[in-house]
PDB file of C-alpha atoms in Angstrom:
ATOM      1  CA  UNK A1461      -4.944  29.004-130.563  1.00 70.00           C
ATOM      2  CA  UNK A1462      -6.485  27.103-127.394  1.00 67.00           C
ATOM      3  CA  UNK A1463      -3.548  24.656-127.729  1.00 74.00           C
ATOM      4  CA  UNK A1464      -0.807  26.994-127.954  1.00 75.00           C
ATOM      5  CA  UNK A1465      -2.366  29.295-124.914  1.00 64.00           C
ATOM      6  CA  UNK A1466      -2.595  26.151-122.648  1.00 62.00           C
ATOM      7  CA  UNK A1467       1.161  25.462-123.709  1.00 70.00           C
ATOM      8  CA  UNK A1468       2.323  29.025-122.835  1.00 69.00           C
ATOM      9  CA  UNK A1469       0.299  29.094-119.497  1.00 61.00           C
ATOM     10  CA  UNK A1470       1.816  25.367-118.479  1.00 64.00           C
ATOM     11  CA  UNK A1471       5.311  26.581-119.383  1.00 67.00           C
ATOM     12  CA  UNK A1472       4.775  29.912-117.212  1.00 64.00           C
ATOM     13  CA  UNK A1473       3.450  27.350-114.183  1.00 66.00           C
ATOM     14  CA  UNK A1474       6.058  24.726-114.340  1.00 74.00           C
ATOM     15  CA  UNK A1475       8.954  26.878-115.136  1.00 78.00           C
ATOM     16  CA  UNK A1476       9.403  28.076-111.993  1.00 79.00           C
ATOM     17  CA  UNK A1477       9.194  24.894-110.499  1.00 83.00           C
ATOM     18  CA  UNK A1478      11.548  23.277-113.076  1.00 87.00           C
ATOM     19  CA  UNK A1479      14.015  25.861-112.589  1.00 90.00           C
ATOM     20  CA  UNK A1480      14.077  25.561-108.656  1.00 91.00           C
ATOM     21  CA  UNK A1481      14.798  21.579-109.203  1.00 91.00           C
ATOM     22  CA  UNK A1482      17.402  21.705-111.703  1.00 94.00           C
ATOM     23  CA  UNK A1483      19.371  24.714-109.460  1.00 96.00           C
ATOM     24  CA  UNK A1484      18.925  22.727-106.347  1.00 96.00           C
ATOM     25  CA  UNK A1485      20.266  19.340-107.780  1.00 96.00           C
ATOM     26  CA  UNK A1486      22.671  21.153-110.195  1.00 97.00           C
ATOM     27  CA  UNK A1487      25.030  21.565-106.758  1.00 98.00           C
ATOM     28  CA  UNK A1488      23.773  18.782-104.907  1.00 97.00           C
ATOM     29  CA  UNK A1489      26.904  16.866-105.599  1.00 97.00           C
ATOM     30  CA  UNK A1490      29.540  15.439-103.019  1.00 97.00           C
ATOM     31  CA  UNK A1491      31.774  18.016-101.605  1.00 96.00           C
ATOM     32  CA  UNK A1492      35.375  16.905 -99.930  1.00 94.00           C
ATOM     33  CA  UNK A1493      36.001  20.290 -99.132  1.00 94.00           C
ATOM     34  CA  UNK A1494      33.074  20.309 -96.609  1.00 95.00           C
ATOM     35  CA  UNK A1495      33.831  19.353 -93.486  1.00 93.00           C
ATOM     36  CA  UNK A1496      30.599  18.076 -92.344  1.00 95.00           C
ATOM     37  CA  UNK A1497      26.704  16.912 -93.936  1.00 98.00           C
ATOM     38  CA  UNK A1498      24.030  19.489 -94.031  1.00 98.00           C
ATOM     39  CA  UNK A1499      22.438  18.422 -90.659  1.00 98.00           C
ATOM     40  CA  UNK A1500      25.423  19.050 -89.171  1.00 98.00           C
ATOM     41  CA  UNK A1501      26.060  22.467 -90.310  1.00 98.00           C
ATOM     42  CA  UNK A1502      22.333  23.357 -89.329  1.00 98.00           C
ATOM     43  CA  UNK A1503      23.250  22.660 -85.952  1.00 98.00           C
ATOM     44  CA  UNK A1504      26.530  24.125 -85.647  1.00 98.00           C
ATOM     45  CA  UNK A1505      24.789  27.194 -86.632  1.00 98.00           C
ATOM     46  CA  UNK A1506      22.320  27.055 -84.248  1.00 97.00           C
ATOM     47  CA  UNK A1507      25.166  26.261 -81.294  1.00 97.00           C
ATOM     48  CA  UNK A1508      26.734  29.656 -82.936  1.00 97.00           C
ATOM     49  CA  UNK A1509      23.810  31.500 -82.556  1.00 96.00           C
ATOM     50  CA  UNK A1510      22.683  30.276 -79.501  1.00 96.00           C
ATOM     51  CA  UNK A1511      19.587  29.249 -80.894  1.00 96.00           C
ATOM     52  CA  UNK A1512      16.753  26.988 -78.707  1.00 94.00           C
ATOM     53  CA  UNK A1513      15.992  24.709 -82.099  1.00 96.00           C
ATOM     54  CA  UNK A1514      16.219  20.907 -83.015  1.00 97.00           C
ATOM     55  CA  UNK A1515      17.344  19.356 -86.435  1.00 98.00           C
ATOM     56  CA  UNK A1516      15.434  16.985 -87.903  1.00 97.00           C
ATOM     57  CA  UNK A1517      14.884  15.380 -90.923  1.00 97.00           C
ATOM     58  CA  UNK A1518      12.001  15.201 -92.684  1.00 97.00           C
ATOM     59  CA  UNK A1519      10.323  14.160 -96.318  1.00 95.00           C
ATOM     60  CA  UNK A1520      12.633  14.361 -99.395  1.00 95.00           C
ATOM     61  CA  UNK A1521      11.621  18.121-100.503  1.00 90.00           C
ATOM     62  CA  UNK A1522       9.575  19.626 -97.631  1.00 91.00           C
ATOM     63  CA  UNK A1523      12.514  21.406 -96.261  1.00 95.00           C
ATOM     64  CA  UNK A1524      10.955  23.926 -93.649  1.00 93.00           C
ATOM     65  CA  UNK A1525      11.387  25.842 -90.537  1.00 95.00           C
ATOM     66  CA  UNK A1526       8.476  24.561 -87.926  1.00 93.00           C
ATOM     67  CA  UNK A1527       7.761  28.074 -85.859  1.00 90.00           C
ATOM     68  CA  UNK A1528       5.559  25.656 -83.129  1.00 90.00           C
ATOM     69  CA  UNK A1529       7.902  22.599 -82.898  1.00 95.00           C
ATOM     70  CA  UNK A1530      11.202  25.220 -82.983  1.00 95.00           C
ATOM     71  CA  UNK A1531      12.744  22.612 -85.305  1.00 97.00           C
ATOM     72  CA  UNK A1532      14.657  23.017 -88.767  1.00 98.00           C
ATOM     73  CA  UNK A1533      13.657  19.831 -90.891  1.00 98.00           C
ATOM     74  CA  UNK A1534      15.568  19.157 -94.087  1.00 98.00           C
ATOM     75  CA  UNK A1535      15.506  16.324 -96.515  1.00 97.00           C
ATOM     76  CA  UNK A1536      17.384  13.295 -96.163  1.00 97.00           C
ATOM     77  CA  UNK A1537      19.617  14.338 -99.067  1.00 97.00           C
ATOM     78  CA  UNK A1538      20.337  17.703 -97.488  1.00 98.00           C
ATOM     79  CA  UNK A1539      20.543  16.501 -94.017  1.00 98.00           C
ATOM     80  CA  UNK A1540      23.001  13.653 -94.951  1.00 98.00           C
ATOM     81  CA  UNK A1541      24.521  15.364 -97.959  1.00 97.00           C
ATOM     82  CA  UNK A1542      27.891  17.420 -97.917  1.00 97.00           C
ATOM     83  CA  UNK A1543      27.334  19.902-100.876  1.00 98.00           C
ATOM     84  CA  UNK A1544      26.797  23.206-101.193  1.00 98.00           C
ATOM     85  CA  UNK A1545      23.185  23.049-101.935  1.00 98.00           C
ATOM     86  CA  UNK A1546      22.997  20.924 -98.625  1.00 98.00           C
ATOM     87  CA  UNK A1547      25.017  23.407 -96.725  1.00 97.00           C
ATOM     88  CA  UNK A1548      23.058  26.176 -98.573  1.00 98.00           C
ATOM     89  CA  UNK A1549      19.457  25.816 -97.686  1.00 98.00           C
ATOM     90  CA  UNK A1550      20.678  24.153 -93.771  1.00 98.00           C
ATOM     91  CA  UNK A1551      21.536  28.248 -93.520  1.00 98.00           C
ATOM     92  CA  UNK A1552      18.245  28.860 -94.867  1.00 98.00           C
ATOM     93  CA  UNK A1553      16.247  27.098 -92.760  1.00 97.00           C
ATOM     94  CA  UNK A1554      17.888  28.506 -89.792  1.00 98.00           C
ATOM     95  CA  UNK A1555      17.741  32.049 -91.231  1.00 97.00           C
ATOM     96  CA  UNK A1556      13.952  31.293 -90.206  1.00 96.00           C
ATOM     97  CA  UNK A1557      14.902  30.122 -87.040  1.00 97.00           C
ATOM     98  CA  UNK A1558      17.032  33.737 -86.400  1.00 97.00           C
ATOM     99  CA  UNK A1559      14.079  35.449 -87.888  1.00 96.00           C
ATOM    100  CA  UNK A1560      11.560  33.631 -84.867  1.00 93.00           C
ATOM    101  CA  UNK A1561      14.307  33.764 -82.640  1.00 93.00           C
ATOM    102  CA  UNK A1562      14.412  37.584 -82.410  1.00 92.00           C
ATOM    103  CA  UNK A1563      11.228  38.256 -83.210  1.00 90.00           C
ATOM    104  CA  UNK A1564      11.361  40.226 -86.173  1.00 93.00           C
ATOM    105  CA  UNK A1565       8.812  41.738 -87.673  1.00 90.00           C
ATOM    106  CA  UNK A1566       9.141  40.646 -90.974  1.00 89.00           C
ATOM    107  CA  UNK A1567       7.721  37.055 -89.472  1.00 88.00           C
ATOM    108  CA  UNK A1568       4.543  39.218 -88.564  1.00 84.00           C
ATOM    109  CA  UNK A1569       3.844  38.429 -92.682  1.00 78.00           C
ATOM    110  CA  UNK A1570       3.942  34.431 -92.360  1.00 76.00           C
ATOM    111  CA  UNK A1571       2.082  34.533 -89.008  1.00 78.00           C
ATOM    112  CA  UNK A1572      -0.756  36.594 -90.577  1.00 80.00           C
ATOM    113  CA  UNK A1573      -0.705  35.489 -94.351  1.00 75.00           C
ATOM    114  CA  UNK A1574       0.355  31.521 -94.477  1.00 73.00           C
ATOM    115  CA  UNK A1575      -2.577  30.597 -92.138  1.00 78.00           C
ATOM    116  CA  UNK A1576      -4.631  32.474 -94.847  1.00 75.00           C
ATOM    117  CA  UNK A1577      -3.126  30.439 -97.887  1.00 70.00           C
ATOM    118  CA  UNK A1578      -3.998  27.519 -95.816  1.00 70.00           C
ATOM    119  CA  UNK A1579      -7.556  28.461 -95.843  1.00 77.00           C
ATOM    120  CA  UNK A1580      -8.316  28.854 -99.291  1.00 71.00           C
ATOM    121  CA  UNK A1581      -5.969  25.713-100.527  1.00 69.00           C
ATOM    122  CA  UNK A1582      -8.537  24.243 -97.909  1.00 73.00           C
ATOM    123  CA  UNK A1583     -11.676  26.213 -99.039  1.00 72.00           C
ATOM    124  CA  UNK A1584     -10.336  24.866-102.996  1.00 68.00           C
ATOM    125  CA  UNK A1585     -10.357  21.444-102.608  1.00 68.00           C
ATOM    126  CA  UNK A1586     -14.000  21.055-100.489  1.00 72.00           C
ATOM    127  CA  UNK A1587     -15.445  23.155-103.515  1.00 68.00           C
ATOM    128  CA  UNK A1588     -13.691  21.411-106.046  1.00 66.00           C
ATOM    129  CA  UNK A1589     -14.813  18.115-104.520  1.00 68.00           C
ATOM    130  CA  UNK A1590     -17.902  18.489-102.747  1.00 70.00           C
ATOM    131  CA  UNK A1591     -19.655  21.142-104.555  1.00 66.00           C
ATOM    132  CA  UNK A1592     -22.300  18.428-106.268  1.00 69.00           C
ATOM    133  CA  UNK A1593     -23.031  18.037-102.495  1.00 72.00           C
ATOM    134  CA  UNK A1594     -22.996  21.572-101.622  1.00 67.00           C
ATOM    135  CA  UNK A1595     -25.571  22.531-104.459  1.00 69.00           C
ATOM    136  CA  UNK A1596     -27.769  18.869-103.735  1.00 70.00           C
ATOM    137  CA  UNK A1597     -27.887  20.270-100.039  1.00 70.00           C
ATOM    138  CA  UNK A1598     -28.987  24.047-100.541  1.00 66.00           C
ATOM    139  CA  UNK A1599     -30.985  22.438-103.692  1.00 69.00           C
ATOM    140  CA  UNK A1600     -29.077  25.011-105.767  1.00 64.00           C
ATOM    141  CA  UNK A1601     -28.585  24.102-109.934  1.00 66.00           C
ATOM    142  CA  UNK A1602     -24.912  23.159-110.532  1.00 60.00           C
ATOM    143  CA  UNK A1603     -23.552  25.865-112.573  1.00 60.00           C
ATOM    144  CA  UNK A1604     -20.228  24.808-114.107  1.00 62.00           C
ATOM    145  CA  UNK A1605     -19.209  28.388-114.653  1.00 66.00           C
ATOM    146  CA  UNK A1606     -19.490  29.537-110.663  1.00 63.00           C
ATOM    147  CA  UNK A1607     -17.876  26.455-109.755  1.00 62.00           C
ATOM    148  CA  UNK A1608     -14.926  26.798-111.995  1.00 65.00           C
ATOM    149  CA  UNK A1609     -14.971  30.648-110.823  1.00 66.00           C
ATOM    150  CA  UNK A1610     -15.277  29.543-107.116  1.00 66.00           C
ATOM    151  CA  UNK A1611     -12.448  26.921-107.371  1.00 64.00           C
ATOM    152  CA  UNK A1612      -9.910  29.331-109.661  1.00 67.00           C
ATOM    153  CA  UNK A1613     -10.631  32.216-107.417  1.00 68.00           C
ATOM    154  CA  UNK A1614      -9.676  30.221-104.490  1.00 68.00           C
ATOM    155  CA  UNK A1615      -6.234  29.048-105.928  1.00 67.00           C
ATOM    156  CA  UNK A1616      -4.989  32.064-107.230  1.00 71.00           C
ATOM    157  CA  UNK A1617      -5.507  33.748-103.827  1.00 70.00           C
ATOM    158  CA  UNK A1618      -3.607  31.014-102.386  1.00 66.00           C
ATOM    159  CA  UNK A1619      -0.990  31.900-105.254  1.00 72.00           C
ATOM    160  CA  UNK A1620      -0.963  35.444-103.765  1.00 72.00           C
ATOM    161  CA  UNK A1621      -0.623  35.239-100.475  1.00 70.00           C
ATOM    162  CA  UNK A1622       2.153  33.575-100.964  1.00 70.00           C
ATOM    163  CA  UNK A1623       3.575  35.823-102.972  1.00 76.00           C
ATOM    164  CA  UNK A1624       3.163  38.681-100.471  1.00 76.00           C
ATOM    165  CA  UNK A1625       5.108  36.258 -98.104  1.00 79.00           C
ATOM    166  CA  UNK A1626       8.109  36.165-100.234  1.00 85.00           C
ATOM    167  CA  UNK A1627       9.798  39.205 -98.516  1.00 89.00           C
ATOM    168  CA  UNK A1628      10.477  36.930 -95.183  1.00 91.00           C
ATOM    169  CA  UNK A1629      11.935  34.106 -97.477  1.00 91.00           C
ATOM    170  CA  UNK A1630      14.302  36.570 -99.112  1.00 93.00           C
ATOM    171  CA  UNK A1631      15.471  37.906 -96.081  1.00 95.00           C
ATOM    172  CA  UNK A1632      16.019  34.013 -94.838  1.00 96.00           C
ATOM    173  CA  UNK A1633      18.579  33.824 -98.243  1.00 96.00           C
ATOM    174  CA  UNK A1634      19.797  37.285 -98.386  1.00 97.00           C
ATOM    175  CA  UNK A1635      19.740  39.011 -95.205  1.00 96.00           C
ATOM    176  CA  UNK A1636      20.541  36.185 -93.009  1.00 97.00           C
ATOM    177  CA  UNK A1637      21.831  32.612 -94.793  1.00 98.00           C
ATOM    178  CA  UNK A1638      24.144  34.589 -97.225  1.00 98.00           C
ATOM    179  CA  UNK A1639      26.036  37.010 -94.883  1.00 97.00           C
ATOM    180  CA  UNK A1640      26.448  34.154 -92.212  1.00 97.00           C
ATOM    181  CA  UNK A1641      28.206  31.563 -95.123  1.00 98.00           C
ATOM    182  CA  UNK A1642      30.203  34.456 -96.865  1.00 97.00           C
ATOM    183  CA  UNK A1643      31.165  36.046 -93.645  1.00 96.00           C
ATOM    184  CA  UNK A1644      31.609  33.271 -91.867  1.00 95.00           C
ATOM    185  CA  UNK A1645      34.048  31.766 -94.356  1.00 95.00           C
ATOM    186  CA  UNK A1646      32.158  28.539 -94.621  1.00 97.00           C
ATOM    187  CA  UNK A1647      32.241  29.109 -98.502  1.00 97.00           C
ATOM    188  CA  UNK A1648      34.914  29.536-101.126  1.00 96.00           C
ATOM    189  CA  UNK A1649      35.070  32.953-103.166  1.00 96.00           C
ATOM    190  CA  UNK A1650      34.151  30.984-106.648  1.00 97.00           C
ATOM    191  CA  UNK A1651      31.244  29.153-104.579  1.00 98.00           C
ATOM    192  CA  UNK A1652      29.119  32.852-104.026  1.00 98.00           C
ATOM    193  CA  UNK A1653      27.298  33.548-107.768  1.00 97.00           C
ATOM    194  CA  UNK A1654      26.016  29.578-107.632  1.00 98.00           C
ATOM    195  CA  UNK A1655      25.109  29.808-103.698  1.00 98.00           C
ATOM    196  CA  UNK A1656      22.907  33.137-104.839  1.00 97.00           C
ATOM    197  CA  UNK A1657      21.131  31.014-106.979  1.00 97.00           C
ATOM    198  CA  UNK A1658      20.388  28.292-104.349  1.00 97.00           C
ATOM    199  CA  UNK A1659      19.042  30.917-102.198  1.00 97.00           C
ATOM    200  CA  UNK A1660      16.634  32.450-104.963  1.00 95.00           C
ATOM    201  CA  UNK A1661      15.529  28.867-105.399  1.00 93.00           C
ATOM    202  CA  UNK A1662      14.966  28.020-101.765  1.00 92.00           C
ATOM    203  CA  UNK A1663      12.642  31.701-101.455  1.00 89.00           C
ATOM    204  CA  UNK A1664      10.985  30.455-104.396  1.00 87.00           C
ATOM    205  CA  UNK A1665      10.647  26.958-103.610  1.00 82.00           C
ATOM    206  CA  UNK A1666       6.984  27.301-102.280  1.00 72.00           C
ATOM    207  CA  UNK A1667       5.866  29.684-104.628  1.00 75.00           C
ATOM    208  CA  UNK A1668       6.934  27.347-107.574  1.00 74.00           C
ATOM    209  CA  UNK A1669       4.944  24.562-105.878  1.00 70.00           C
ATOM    210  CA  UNK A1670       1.769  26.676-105.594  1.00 68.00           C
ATOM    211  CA  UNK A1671       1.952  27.346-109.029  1.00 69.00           C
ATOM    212  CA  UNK A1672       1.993  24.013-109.942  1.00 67.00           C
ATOM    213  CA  UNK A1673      -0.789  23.662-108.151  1.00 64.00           C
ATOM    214  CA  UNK A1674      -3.303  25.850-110.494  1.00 63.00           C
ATOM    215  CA  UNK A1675      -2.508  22.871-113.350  1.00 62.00           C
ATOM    216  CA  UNK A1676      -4.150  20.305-110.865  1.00 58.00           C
ATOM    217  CA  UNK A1677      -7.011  22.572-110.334  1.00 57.00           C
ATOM    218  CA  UNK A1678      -7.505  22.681-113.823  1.00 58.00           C
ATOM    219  CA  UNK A1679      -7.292  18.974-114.410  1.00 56.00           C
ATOM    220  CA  UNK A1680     -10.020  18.101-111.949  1.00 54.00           C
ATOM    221  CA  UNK A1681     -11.618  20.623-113.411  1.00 51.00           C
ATOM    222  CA  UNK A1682     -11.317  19.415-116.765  1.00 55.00           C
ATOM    223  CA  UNK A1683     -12.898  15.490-115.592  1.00 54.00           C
TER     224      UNK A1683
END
């Protein structure tokens, strides 16, 4: 019974993740019909929009919108690739940059929530590591069950502030990327149901990742 509740609780972690890789790469092939790479189109959208913000590239996967550098990174594959999922989450990223841009208030949920995730995926990893040290130093006995408490606790709540982030990311797909590539015309007709799934993807990108993350905890734990 252990064995098959481990297996259903990896499959609920990684699924996510799994399923935001395999959408991402399923449309990551060469488009013709594109007239220019992903890095490109990032910045031709930020011309449009009269937006203050560089493009940059940045490690293969950590595709982000930098609030303090005002820069849109994207991976090399994105930023040199002409595809739709290239052209897809370069209107993404710069959906954040609109969002910061105008100041919306939606952005008042990263600015007050992500530094908070931060904390505890910080707070996680000095209990998970040091705590022999911690309870040496306060001459405390090590109790396995209050540090496996202390160390899940602290991962799940990075789980859900993340989750109570997810709001601004949809509004980067939905609100913002989607309306400016169907609108805009920088998309063919057929090209909308699989560019809706690139956008759930990219708002779910992090999320998946965090997840993830509760199967390392575990592991450590687990040494």
């Amino acid at each position: 019974m252990w064995i098959i509740a481990f297996i259903i609780f990896a499959f609920l972690i990684f699924a996510p993740s799994l399923w935001v890789r395999y959408t991402l790469k399923r449309y990551a092939f060469h488009r013709k019909d594109f007239p220019g790479t992903g890095g490109e189109f990032a910045q031709h959208l930020a011309n449009r929009f009269e937006l203050n913000i560089k493009v940059e590239q940045t490690t293969e996967g950590k595709d982000h919108y930098d609030m303090r550098a005002n820069s849109v990174r994207l991976s090399p594959s994105y930023f040199y690739g002409q595809s739709l999922t290239a052209i897809t989450v370069a209107a993404h990223e710069v959906g954040h940059a609109i969002q910061y841009g105008k100041k919306e208030k939606i952005t008042n949920l990263r600015l007050r929530y992500l530094p908070l995730a931060h904390f505890f995926r910080k707070a996680g990893s000095i209990v998970l590591f040091g705590w022999p040290v911690i309870t040496a130093l306060l001459q405390l006995p090590y109790a396995v069950p209050l540090h496996v408490l202390a160390v899940g606790l602290t991962g799940i709540a990075g789980v859900l502030i993340h989750i109570v982030i997810l709001p601004e990311e949809m509004d980067a797909s939905f609100r913002k990327a989607l309306p400016i590539l169907v609108e805009g015309d920088y998309i063919h007709k057929e090209d909308i149901p699989a560019v809706k799934r690139i956008l759930k993807a990219c708002a779910y990108t992090y999320i998946a990742s965090a997840l993830v993350n509760i199967i390392f905890v575990w592991r450590w734990l687990k040494r």
